[in-house]
Coordinates of C-alpha atoms in Angstrom, one line a residue:
M1 CA 0.4 92.0 79.0
S2 CA -1.4 94.2 81.5
K3 CA -2.2 97.9 80.9
T4 CA 0.1 99.0 83.7
T5 CA 3.0 97.1 82.2
E6 CA 2.3 98.5 78.8
L7 CA 2.4 102.0 80.2
T8 CA 5.7 101.4 82.0
D9 CA 7.2 99.9 78.8
E10 CA 6.0 102.9 76.8
A11 CA 8.0 105.2 79.2
I12 CA 11.2 103.3 78.7
V13 CA 10.7 102.9 75.0
E14 CA 10.0 106.7 74.7
A15 CA 13.2 107.5 76.6
A16 CA 15.1 105.3 74.1
R17 CA 13.5 106.9 71.1
Q18 CA 13.5 110.5 72.2
P19 CA 16.1 110.8 75.1
S20 CA 15.7 114.0 77.1
I21 CA 16.1 114.9 80.8
G22 CA 12.3 114.4 81.3
N23 CA 12.1 111.1 79.4
T24 CA 15.2 109.7 81.1
A25 CA 13.9 110.6 84.5
R26 CA 10.6 108.9 83.8
A27 CA 12.3 105.8 82.4
Y28 CA 14.6 105.7 85.5
T29 CA 11.5 106.0 87.8
E30 CA 9.9 103.1 86.0
R31 CA 13.0 100.9 86.3
V32 CA 13.1 101.6 90.0
R33 CA 9.4 100.7 90.4
R34 CA 10.1 97.4 88.6
G35 CA 12.9 96.4 90.9
D36 CA 16.0 97.7 89.0
M37 CA 17.2 100.2 91.7
G38 CA 20.9 100.2 91.0
A39 CA 22.8 102.3 93.5
L40 CA 19.8 104.2 94.7
P41 CA 19.6 102.5 98.2
A42 CA 23.3 103.2 98.8
V43 CA 23.0 106.9 97.8
L44 CA 19.9 107.3 100.0
G45 CA 21.6 105.4 102.9
L46 CA 24.7 107.6 102.6
L47 CA 22.6 110.8 102.7
V48 CA 20.6 109.6 105.8
L49 CA 23.8 108.5 107.6
C50 CA 25.6 111.8 106.9
T51 CA 22.7 113.8 108.0
A52 CA 22.3 111.8 111.2
F53 CA 25.9 112.0 112.1
A54 CA 26.1 115.7 111.2
V55 CA 23.2 116.4 113.6
A56 CA 24.6 114.2 116.4
R57 CA 28.2 115.4 116.1
P58 CA 28.9 118.7 114.3
S59 CA 32.6 117.7 114.1
F60 CA 31.5 115.1 111.5
V61 CA 31.2 117.9 108.8
T62 CA 34.6 119.5 109.4
A63 CA 37.1 119.6 106.6
I64 CA 39.6 117.4 108.5
N65 CA 37.0 114.7 109.1
F66 CA 35.9 114.9 105.4
A67 CA 39.5 114.1 104.4
N68 CA 39.7 111.3 107.0
L69 CA 36.8 109.6 105.4
F70 CA 38.8 109.1 102.2
T71 CA 41.9 107.7 103.8
Q72 CA 39.9 105.5 106.2
G73 CA 37.8 103.9 103.5
A74 CA 40.4 103.7 100.7
A75 CA 41.8 100.2 101.3
I76 CA 38.3 98.7 101.8
T77 CA 37.0 100.4 98.7
V78 CA 39.8 99.2 96.5
I79 CA 39.5 95.6 97.8
A80 CA 35.7 95.8 97.2
M81 CA 36.4 97.0 93.6
G82 CA 38.1 93.7 92.9
L83 CA 35.4 91.7 94.7
V84 CA 32.8 93.1 92.3
F85 CA 34.4 91.1 89.4
V86 CA 34.0 87.8 91.4
L87 CA 30.5 88.7 92.6
L88 CA 29.4 89.4 89.1
L89 CA 30.0 85.7 88.4
G90 CA 27.9 84.7 91.3
E91 CA 31.1 83.5 93.1
I92 CA 32.8 84.7 96.3
D93 CA 36.3 85.3 97.5
L94 CA 36.6 84.9 101.3
S95 CA 40.4 85.2 101.2
A96 CA 40.5 88.8 99.7
G97 CA 41.2 90.3 103.1
F98 CA 44.2 88.1 104.0
T99 CA 45.3 88.2 100.3
S100 CA 45.8 91.9 100.9
G101 CA 47.7 91.1 104.1
V102 CA 50.0 88.6 102.3
C103 CA 50.7 91.2 99.6
A104 CA 51.3 93.9 102.2
A105 CA 53.7 91.6 104.0
V106 CA 55.6 90.9 100.7
L107 CA 55.8 94.7 100.2
A108 CA 57.2 95.2 103.7
V109 CA 59.8 92.4 103.4
V110 CA 61.0 93.6 100.0
L111 CA 61.3 97.3 101.2
T112 CA 62.5 96.9 104.8
N113 CA 64.2 93.5 105.0
M114 CA 65.7 93.4 101.5
G115 CA 66.3 97.2 101.1
M116 CA 64.8 97.3 97.6
P117 CA 63.3 100.4 96.0
W118 CA 59.5 101.1 96.3
Y119 CA 58.6 100.2 92.7
V120 CA 60.1 96.7 93.2
G121 CA 58.1 96.2 96.3
V122 CA 54.9 97.4 94.7
L123 CA 55.5 95.1 91.7
A124 CA 56.3 92.1 93.9
A125 CA 53.1 92.7 95.9
I126 CA 50.9 93.0 92.8
V127 CA 52.5 90.0 91.1
T128 CA 51.9 88.0 94.3
G129 CA 48.2 89.0 94.3
T130 CA 47.9 88.0 90.6
V131 CA 49.5 84.6 91.2
I132 CA 47.2 84.0 94.2
G133 CA 44.2 84.9 92.0
S134 CA 45.3 82.6 89.2
M135 CA 45.6 79.7 91.7
L136 CA 42.2 80.4 93.2
G137 CA 40.5 80.9 89.9
S138 CA 42.0 77.7 88.4
L139 CA 40.8 75.6 91.3
V140 CA 37.3 77.0 90.9
A141 CA 37.1 77.0 87.1
K142 CA 39.3 74.0 86.1
I143 CA 38.7 71.5 88.9
G144 CA 35.2 72.7 89.9
I145 CA 35.7 73.2 93.6
P146 CA 33.1 75.7 94.9
S147 CA 34.6 79.1 95.4
F148 CA 33.3 79.2 98.9
V149 CA 35.4 76.2 99.8
V150 CA 38.5 77.2 97.9
T151 CA 38.6 80.7 99.3
L152 CA 37.7 79.6 102.8
A153 CA 40.7 77.3 102.8
A154 CA 42.8 80.2 101.4
F155 CA 41.4 82.4 104.2
L156 CA 42.9 80.1 106.8
A157 CA 46.1 79.3 104.9
F158 CA 46.9 83.0 104.2
Q159 CA 46.7 83.8 107.9
G160 CA 49.6 81.4 108.4
L161 CA 51.5 82.8 105.4
V162 CA 51.3 86.3 106.9
L163 CA 52.7 85.0 110.1
V164 CA 55.6 83.3 108.2
L165 CA 56.4 86.5 106.3
V166 CA 56.4 88.7 109.5
N167 CA 58.5 86.1 111.4
E168 CA 55.6 84.8 113.6
G169 CA 54.4 88.1 114.9
T170 CA 56.9 90.9 114.5
N171 CA 55.9 94.4 113.2
I172 CA 57.7 95.4 110.1
S173 CA 58.0 99.2 109.8
I174 CA 57.8 100.9 106.4
S175 CA 59.9 104.0 106.1
D176 CA 59.9 104.5 102.3
P177 CA 58.6 108.0 101.7
V178 CA 56.9 107.2 98.4
I179 CA 54.8 104.3 99.9
R180 CA 54.0 106.3 103.1
A181 CA 52.8 109.2 100.9
V182 CA 50.1 107.1 99.2
A183 CA 47.8 107.3 102.2
Q184 CA 49.3 110.0 104.3
K185 CA 50.1 112.9 102.0
N186 CA 48.1 115.4 99.9
L187 CA 48.3 116.9 96.5
P188 CA 49.2 120.6 96.3
P189 CA 45.9 122.6 96.1
A190 CA 46.7 123.9 92.6
L191 CA 47.3 120.3 91.3
G192 CA 44.0 119.2 92.9
W193 CA 42.1 121.9 90.9
S194 CA 44.1 121.0 87.7
L195 CA 43.1 117.3 88.0
Y196 CA 39.5 118.3 88.7
A197 CA 39.4 120.5 85.6
A198 CA 41.0 117.7 83.5
C199 CA 38.6 115.1 84.8
V200 CA 35.5 117.2 84.1
A201 CA 36.8 118.1 80.6
I202 CA 37.6 114.5 79.7
Y203 CA 34.2 113.3 81.0
A204 CA 32.4 116.0 78.9
L205 CA 34.6 115.1 75.8
V206 CA 33.8 111.4 76.2
Q207 CA 30.1 112.0 76.5
I208 CA 30.0 114.3 73.4
V209 CA 32.2 112.0 71.3
R210 CA 30.1 108.9 72.2
S211 CA 26.9 110.8 71.4
R212 CA 28.2 111.9 68.0
K213 CA 29.5 108.4 67.1
R214 CA 26.0 107.0 67.9
A215 CA 24.3 109.7 65.8
A216 CA 26.7 109.0 62.9
R217 CA 25.8 105.3 63.0
G218 CA 22.1 106.2 62.9
L219 CA 21.6 105.1 66.6
V220 CA 19.7 107.0 69.2
S221 CA 22.0 109.5 70.9
D222 CA 21.8 111.6 74.0
P223 CA 20.8 115.3 73.5
M224 CA 23.1 118.0 74.5
S225 CA 20.8 119.1 77.4
L226 CA 21.2 115.6 79.0
I227 CA 24.9 115.6 78.5
A228 CA 25.2 119.1 79.9
A229 CA 23.2 118.1 83.0
R230 CA 25.5 115.1 83.6
V231 CA 28.6 117.2 83.3
A232 CA 27.2 119.9 85.5
A233 CA 26.3 117.4 88.2
L234 CA 29.8 115.9 88.1
A235 CA 31.4 119.4 88.1
A236 CA 29.3 120.5 91.1
I237 CA 29.9 117.4 93.3
A238 CA 33.6 117.1 92.5
G239 CA 34.2 120.8 92.8
A240 CA 32.6 121.0 96.2
A241 CA 34.8 118.0 97.3
V242 CA 38.0 119.6 96.0
Y243 CA 37.1 122.9 97.6
L244 CA 36.6 121.3 101.0
L245 CA 39.7 119.2 100.8
N246 CA 41.8 122.2 99.8
L247 CA 40.8 124.1 103.0
E248 CA 43.4 124.4 105.7
R249 CA 43.0 121.4 108.1
S250 CA 45.9 121.9 110.4
L251 CA 45.3 123.1 114.0
N252 CA 48.5 125.1 113.7
P253 CA 49.1 126.1 110.1
A254 CA 52.2 128.2 111.1
F255 CA 53.9 124.9 112.3
A256 CA 52.7 122.6 109.6
S257 CA 50.2 123.2 106.8
L258 CA 47.6 120.4 106.0
S259 CA 45.5 121.0 102.9
G260 CA 44.9 119.4 99.5
V261 CA 43.3 116.3 98.0
P262 CA 44.7 113.1 99.6
I263 CA 46.9 111.3 97.1
V264 CA 44.8 108.1 97.5
V265 CA 41.8 109.9 96.0
P266 CA 43.2 110.2 92.4
I267 CA 44.4 106.6 92.7
I268 CA 40.9 105.4 93.4
V269 CA 39.5 107.6 90.6
A270 CA 42.0 106.1 88.2
L271 CA 41.1 102.6 89.2
L272 CA 37.4 103.4 89.0
V273 CA 37.8 104.7 85.4
L274 CA 40.0 101.8 84.3
W275 CA 37.7 99.0 85.6
T276 CA 34.6 100.8 84.5
F277 CA 36.0 101.0 81.0
V278 CA 36.9 97.3 81.2
L279 CA 33.4 96.2 82.3
R280 CA 31.4 98.5 80.0
R281 CA 33.6 98.9 76.8
T282 CA 35.4 95.6 76.3
A283 CA 34.5 92.1 75.2
F284 CA 35.8 90.8 78.5
G285 CA 33.4 92.9 80.4
R286 CA 30.4 91.8 78.3
H287 CA 31.5 88.2 78.7
L288 CA 31.8 88.6 82.4
Y289 CA 28.1 89.8 82.7
A290 CA 27.0 87.0 80.4
V291 CA 28.7 84.3 82.5
G292 CA 27.3 85.8 85.6
G293 CA 23.8 85.9 84.1
N294 CA 23.8 82.3 82.8
A295 CA 27.1 80.4 82.6
E296 CA 25.7 77.5 80.6
A297 CA 24.2 79.8 78.0
A298 CA 27.4 81.7 77.8
R299 CA 29.4 78.5 77.2
R300 CA 27.0 77.5 74.4
A301 CA 27.5 80.9 72.9
G302 CA 31.2 80.2 72.6
I303 CA 32.4 82.4 75.5
P304 CA 35.5 80.9 77.3
V305 CA 33.8 80.6 80.7
D306 CA 36.8 79.1 82.5
R307 CA 39.1 81.8 81.2
I308 CA 36.7 84.5 82.3
K309 CA 36.4 83.0 85.8
V310 CA 40.2 82.7 86.2
S311 CA 40.7 86.3 85.0
A312 CA 38.0 87.6 87.4
F313 CA 39.8 86.0 90.4
M314 CA 43.1 87.4 89.2
I315 CA 41.7 90.9 89.0
C316 CA 40.1 90.4 92.5
S317 CA 43.4 89.4 94.1
S318 CA 45.4 92.0 92.3
M319 CA 43.1 94.7 93.6
A320 CA 43.4 93.1 97.1
A321 CA 47.2 93.6 96.7
V322 CA 46.6 97.3 95.9
G323 CA 44.4 97.5 99.0
G324 CA 47.1 95.9 101.0
I325 CA 49.6 98.5 99.8
I326 CA 47.3 101.4 100.8
A327 CA 46.7 99.8 104.2
A328 CA 50.4 99.4 104.8
S329 CA 51.0 103.0 103.7
R330 CA 48.4 104.3 106.2
A331 CA 49.8 102.2 109.1
S332 CA 53.4 102.7 108.0
S333 CA 53.9 99.1 109.0
V334 CA 52.7 95.5 108.5
D335 CA 51.8 93.0 111.3
P336 CA 49.9 89.7 111.6
N337 CA 46.6 91.6 111.8
T338 CA 47.1 93.3 108.4
G339 CA 44.2 92.2 106.2
G340 CA 42.5 90.4 109.0
S341 CA 39.8 91.5 111.5
S342 CA 36.9 93.1 109.7
V343 CA 38.6 93.9 106.4
L344 CA 37.0 91.0 104.4
L345 CA 33.5 91.6 105.9
Y346 CA 33.7 95.3 105.3
A347 CA 34.9 94.8 101.7
V348 CA 32.2 92.3 100.8
G349 CA 29.7 94.6 102.6
A350 CA 30.9 97.6 100.6
A351 CA 30.3 95.8 97.3
V352 CA 26.8 94.5 98.3
I353 CA 25.7 97.7 100.0
G354 CA 26.7 99.7 96.8
G355 CA 24.3 97.5 94.7
T356 CA 26.3 94.6 93.4
S357 CA 24.2 91.4 93.5
L358 CA 25.3 88.4 95.4
F359 CA 23.5 86.3 92.8
G360 CA 25.8 87.4 89.9
G361 CA 25.2 89.3 86.7
K362 CA 24.5 92.7 88.2
G363 CA 27.0 95.3 89.6
R364 CA 29.4 98.0 88.7
V365 CA 32.8 99.1 90.1
L366 CA 31.1 102.4 91.1
D367 CA 29.0 100.3 93.5
A368 CA 32.1 99.4 95.5
V369 CA 33.0 103.1 95.8
L370 CA 29.5 104.0 97.1
G371 CA 29.4 101.1 99.4
G372 CA 32.9 101.9 100.7
A373 CA 31.7 105.4 101.4
V374 CA 28.8 104.0 103.5
I375 CA 31.2 101.7 105.4
A376 CA 33.6 104.6 106.1
V377 CA 30.8 106.9 107.2
I378 CA 29.5 104.3 109.7
D379 CA 32.9 103.6 111.0
N380 CA 33.9 107.3 111.3
G381 CA 30.6 108.5 112.7
M382 CA 30.4 105.8 115.3
A383 CA 33.9 106.6 116.4
L384 CA 33.0 110.3 116.8
M385 CA 30.0 109.3 118.9
Q386 CA 32.4 107.3 121.0
Y387 CA 30.6 104.0 120.4
G388 CA 32.6 100.8 120.9
A389 CA 33.4 98.1 118.4
S390 CA 30.3 96.1 119.4
V391 CA 28.0 98.9 118.2
K392 CA 29.9 99.4 115.0
Y393 CA 29.7 95.7 114.1
L394 CA 26.0 95.6 115.0
V395 CA 25.1 98.7 112.8
T396 CA 27.4 97.6 109.9
G397 CA 25.9 94.1 110.0
F398 CA 22.3 95.5 110.0
V399 CA 23.1 97.8 107.0
L400 CA 24.7 94.8 105.1
L401 CA 21.6 92.6 105.9
L402 CA 19.4 95.4 104.8
A403 CA 21.3 95.8 101.5
A404 CA 21.2 92.1 100.8
G405 CA 17.4 92.1 101.6
V406 CA 16.8 95.0 99.2
D407 CA 18.8 93.1 96.5
A408 CA 16.7 89.9 97.0
L409 CA 13.4 91.8 97.0
A410 CA 14.5 93.8 93.9
R411 CA 15.3 90.6 92.0
K412 CA 11.9 89.2 92.8
R413 CA 10.2 92.4 91.7
A414 CA 12.3 92.6 88.5
A415 CA 11.5 88.9 87.7
A416 CA 7.8 89.5 88.2
A417 CA 8.1 92.5 85.9
G418 CA 9.8 90.4 83.3
L419 CA 13.2 92.3 83.5
R420 CA 15.1 89.1 84.3

């Protein structure tokens, strides 16, 4: 082992033995130098894009545009969250966009054509997504058809299914106030601050309890200074966001007030917490990473590889259903284009740009949120600068290619450093 490698190893081992803010920062720097960059490229890209658009168009940094970013990127972000589970296996789901369209159409038919209550429509849409995921996963895991082929066939078939559900091209309006509120209404400002305080308190409590449990078992635990820094960072970022979202955004407040955190934001936060817990704290999550890293080794270790693959596709399609519900809520209708156009490309792009590897075994649900933010900022900023769809596609494609290139180079560097 070279002297340089020994030094970098010492920094990481020192951080594990004596965790502190300084040692953790040094260990993170060493991991980045050795190719394990995580979400760093997405965060830097987000900062660069926001700065560039803020300079070019001052209206980009207004409170109303800040709120628009959340509602514009919500459906793509949620679909990307589900795609992370499939990408972790080294697989792909090219039908996720039109799966969201099929589920949105089911929601519209149940609500508008059948006159059923909103919860029945939501349940029908999510069950449809789960059934679709189980079918796709079974074809991939049990029969052995490549996921690219299976989901490409589904991509084509689901376009036809959407047409069938909307009677060959009609627009089905959604008037249910609960469904429309998901992407169009805001929380009362006081409730937004209450949820903010609860989230920060729960995060701090989880960090402290985990540290004490590790210390009780004789394991290395995070010092209070490091926990305090994490909680302070979360409190500062989330507090600034809630403050901006609670500002009055209406051009005529006397006629109609517009303030508060969009309802879709706590929904995304809840999904982020749920799936992060599943990936990091459950046996299923550990098995998912193991299968994505080396499926044959996982099989020999006794992990039910086929069941893990089917479950990942079920989660992916179920999340696509949630994304379809959010898209239908924002548009207040469903038509043959719902889930089509650039939805799939943007969702895959969001997961990859955020840091999820196309080669499997590496990624987090948070990556989808960061990548979704990058996609939303590009789409929003380009619209403010009055660029056409051609420029949007060119820039988004370049950013996606850049992210995939960074991922490939990082893997080569990590392999050379012995991290893979």
